[in-house]
Short mmCIF file of C-alpha atoms and ligand atoms in Angstrom, two decimals:
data_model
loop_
_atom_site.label_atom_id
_atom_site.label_comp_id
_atom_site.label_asym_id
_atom_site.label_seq_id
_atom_site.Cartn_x
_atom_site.Cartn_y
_atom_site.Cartn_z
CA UNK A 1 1.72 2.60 18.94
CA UNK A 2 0.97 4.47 15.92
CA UNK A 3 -0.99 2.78 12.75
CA UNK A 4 -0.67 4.65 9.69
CA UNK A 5 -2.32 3.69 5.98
CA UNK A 6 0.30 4.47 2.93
CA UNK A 7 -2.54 4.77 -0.15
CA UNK A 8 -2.87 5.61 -3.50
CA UNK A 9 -2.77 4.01 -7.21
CA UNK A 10 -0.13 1.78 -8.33
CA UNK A 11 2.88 3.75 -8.87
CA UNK A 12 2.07 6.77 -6.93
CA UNK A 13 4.99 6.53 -5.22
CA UNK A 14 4.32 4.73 -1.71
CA UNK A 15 7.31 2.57 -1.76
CA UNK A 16 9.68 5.27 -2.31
CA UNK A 17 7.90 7.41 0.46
CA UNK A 18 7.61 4.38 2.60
CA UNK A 19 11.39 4.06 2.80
CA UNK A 20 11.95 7.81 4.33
CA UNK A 21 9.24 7.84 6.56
CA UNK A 22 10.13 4.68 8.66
CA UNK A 23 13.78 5.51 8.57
CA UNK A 24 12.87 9.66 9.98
CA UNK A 25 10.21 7.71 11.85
CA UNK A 26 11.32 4.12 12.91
CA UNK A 27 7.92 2.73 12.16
CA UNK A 28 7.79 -0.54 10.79
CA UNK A 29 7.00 -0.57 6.90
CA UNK A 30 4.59 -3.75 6.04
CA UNK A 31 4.09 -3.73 2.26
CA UNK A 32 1.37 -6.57 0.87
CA UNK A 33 3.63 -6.19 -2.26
CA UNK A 34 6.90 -6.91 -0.90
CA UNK A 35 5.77 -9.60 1.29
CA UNK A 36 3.82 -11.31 -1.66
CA UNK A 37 7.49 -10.83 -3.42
CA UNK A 38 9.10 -12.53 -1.09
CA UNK A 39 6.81 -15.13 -0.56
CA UNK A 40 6.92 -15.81 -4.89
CA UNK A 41 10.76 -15.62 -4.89
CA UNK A 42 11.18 -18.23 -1.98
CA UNK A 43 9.00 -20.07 -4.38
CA UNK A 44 6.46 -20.62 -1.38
CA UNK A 45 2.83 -22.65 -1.80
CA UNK A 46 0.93 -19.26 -1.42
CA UNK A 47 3.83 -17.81 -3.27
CA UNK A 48 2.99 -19.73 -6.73
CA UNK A 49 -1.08 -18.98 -6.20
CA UNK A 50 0.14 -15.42 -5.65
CA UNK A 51 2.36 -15.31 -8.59
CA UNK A 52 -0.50 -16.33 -11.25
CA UNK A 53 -3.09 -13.55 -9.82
CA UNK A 54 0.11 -10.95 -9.47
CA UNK A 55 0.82 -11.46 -13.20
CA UNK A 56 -2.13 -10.86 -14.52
CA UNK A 57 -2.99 -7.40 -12.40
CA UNK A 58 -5.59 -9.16 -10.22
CA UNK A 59 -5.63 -8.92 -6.60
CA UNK A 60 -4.85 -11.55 -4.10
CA UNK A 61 -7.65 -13.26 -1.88
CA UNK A 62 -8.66 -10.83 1.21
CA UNK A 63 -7.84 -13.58 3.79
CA UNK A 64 -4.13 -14.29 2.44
CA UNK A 65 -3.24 -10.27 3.23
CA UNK A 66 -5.29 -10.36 6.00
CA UNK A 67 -3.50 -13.04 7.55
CA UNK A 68 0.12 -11.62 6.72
CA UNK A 69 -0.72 -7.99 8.22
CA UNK A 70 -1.85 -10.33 11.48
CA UNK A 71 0.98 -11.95 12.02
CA UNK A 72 3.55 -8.87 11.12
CA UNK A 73 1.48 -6.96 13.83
CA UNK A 74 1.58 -9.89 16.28
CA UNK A 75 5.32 -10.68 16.02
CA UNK A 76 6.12 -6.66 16.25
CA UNK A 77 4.90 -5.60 19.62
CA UNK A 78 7.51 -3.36 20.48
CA UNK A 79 7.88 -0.73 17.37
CA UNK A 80 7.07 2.58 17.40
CA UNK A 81 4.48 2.44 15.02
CA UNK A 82 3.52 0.49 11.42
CA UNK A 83 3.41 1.83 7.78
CA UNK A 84 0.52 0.17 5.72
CA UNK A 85 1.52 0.14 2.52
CA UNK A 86 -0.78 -1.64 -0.01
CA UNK A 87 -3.46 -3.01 2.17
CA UNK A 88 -5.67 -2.08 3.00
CA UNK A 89 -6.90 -2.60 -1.02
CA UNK A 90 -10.31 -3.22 -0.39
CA UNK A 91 -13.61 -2.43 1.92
CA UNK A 92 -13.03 -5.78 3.27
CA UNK A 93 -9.67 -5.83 3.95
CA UNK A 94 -10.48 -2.24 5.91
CA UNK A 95 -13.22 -3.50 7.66
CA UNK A 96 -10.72 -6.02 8.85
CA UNK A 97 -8.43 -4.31 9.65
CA UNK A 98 -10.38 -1.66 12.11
CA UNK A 99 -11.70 -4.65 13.81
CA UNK A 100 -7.95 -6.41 14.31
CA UNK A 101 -5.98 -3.11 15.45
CA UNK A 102 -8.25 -2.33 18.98
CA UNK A 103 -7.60 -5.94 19.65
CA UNK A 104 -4.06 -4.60 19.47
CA UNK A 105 -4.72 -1.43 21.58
CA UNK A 106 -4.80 0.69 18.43
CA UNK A 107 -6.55 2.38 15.46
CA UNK A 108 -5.73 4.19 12.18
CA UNK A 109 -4.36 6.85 12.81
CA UNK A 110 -4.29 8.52 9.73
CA UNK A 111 -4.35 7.29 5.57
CA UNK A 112 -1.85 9.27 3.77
CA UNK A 113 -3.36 9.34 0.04
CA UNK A 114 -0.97 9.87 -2.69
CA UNK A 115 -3.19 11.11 -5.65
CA UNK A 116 -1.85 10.38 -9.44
CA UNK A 117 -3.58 10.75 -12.81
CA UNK A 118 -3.87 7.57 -14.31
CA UNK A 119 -1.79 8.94 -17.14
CA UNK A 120 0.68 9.12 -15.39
CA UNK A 121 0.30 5.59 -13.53
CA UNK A 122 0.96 3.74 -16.73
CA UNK A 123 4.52 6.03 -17.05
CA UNK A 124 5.47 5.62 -13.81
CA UNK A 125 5.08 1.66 -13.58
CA UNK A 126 6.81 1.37 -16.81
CA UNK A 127 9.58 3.34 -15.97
CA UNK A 128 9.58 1.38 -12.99
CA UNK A 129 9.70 -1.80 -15.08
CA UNK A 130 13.30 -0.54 -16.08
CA UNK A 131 14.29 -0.30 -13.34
CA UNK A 132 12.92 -3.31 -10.81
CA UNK A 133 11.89 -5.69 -13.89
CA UNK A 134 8.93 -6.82 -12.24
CA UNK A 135 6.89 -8.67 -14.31
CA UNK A 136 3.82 -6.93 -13.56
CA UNK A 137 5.03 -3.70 -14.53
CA UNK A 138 5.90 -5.43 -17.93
CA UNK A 139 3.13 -6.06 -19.68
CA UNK A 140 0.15 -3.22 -21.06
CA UNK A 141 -3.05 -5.14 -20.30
CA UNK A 142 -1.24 -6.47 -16.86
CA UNK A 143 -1.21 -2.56 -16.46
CA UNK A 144 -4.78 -1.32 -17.74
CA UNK A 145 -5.95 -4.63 -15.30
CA UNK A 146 -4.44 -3.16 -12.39
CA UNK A 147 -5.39 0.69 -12.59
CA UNK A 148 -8.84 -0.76 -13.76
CA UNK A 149 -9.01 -3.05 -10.31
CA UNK A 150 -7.59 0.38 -8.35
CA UNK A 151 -10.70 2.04 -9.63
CA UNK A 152 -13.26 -0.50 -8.74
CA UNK A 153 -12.01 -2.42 -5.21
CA UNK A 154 -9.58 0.30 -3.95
CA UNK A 155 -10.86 4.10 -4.31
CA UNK A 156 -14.10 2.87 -3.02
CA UNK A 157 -11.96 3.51 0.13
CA UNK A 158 -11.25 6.79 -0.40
CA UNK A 159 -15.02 7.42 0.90
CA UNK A 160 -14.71 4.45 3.65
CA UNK A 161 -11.93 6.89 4.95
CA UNK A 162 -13.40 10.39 4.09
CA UNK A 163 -16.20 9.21 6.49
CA UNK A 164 -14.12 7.91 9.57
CA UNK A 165 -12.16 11.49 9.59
CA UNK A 166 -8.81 10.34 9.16
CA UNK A 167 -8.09 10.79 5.18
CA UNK A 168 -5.31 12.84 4.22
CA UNK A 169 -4.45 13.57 0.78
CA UNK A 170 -1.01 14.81 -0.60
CA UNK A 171 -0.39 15.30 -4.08
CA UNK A 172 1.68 12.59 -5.50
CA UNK A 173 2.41 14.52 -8.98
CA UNK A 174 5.25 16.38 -7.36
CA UNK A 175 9.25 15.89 -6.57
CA UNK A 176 9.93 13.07 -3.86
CA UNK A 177 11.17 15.65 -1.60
CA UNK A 178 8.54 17.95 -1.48
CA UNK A 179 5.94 14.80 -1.28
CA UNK A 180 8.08 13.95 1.90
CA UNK A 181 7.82 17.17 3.30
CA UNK A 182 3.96 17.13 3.14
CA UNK A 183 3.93 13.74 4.33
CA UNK A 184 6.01 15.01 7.45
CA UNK A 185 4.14 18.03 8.00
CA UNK A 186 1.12 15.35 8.66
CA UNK A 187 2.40 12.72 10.56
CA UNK A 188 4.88 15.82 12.99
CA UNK A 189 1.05 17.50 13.78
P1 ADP B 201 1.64 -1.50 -6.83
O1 ADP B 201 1.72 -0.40 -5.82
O2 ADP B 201 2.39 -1.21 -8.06
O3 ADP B 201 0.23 -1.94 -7.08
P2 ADP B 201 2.25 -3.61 -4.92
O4 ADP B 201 3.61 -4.11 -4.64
O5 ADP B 201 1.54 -2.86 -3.83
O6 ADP B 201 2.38 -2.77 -6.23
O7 ADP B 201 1.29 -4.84 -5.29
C1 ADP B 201 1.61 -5.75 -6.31
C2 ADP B 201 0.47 -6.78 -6.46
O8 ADP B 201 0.36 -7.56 -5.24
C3 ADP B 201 -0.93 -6.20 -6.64
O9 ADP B 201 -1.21 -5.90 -8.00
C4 ADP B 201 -1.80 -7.35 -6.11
O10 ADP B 201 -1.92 -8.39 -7.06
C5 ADP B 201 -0.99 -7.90 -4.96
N1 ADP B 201 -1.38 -7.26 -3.68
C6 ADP B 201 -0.61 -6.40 -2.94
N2 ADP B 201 -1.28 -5.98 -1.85
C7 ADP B 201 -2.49 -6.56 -1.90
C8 ADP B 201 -3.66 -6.50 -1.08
N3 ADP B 201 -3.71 -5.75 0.04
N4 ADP B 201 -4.75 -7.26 -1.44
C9 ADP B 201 -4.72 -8.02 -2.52
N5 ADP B 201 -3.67 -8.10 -3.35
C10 ADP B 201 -2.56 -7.40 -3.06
#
């Protein structure tokens, strides 16, 4: 079973890759994001804590992801593979997560890194806004919080990674098709 990392800054373009990869690939796409989503719009306990840090750009407690990612991996024993997609977001969560996946037989096999100015971060999530009308992508300082928070808890990864070997970066300033290809070109080697 196959355990791949979707990273990069907000916007960079991970959900939209996300969606072609596990339908060429028929892994198993476990977005943070969309689960916290879900979790807000069934209007859930968790859901409402999540909603209040979501809205104002700030990340989620470690353990709350943590746990989700657990028991997605748990309940999906027989898939091909998963796609990570916006966790890990910290060291922690990281360091979690290479101790959980050998208790599932695996390890990361490889974090596919989207890279995108931050210039163009703030575009993309508000033409996103537009589009999705999540309230996140709404407001300016909601923004500047969340590429701010990127900088500080999540590229610190970007090392974590460099050093265990199994970084990849792909530039995400580019056309969604010829992103995909590079991301294929990785994961087909
Ligand atoms: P984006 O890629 O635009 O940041 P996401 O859907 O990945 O959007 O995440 C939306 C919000 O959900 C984040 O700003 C954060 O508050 C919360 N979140 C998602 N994943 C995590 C995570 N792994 N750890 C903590 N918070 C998270």
């Amino acid at each position: 079973m196959k355990y791949y990392i979707l990273f990069g800054p907000p916007g960079a373009g991970k959900g939209t890759q996300a969606k072609q990869i596990v339908e060429k690939y028929n892994y198993l796409h476990l977005s943070t994001g969309d689960l916290l989503r879900h979790e807000m719009a069934e209007g859930t306990e968790l859901g409402k804590k999540a909603a209040e840090l979501i809205n104002r750009g700030d990340l989620v407690p470690d353990e709350v992801v943590e746990g989700m990612i657990r028991n997605k991996i748990a309940a999906n024993r027989d898939v091909k593979g998963f796609l990570f997609d916006g966790f890990p977001r910290t060291i922690a969560q990281a360091e979690v997560l290479d101790a959980m996946l050998p208790e599932f037989g695996g390890k990361v096999d490889a974090v596919l890194s989207l890279t995108l100015p931050d210039e163009l971060v703030y575009e993309r999530i508000l033409h996103r806004a537009m589009i999705e009308g999540r309230k996140d992508d709404t407001d300016r300082a909601t923004i500047e919080h969340r590429i701010s928070t990127y900088h500080s808890k999540t590229e610190p990864l970007i090392s974590y990674y460099k050093d265990k070997g199994n970084y990849r970066e792909i530039e995400g300033n580019d056309t969604i098709e010829h992103v995909f290809t590079a991301i294929c070109k990785i994961l087909d080697e």
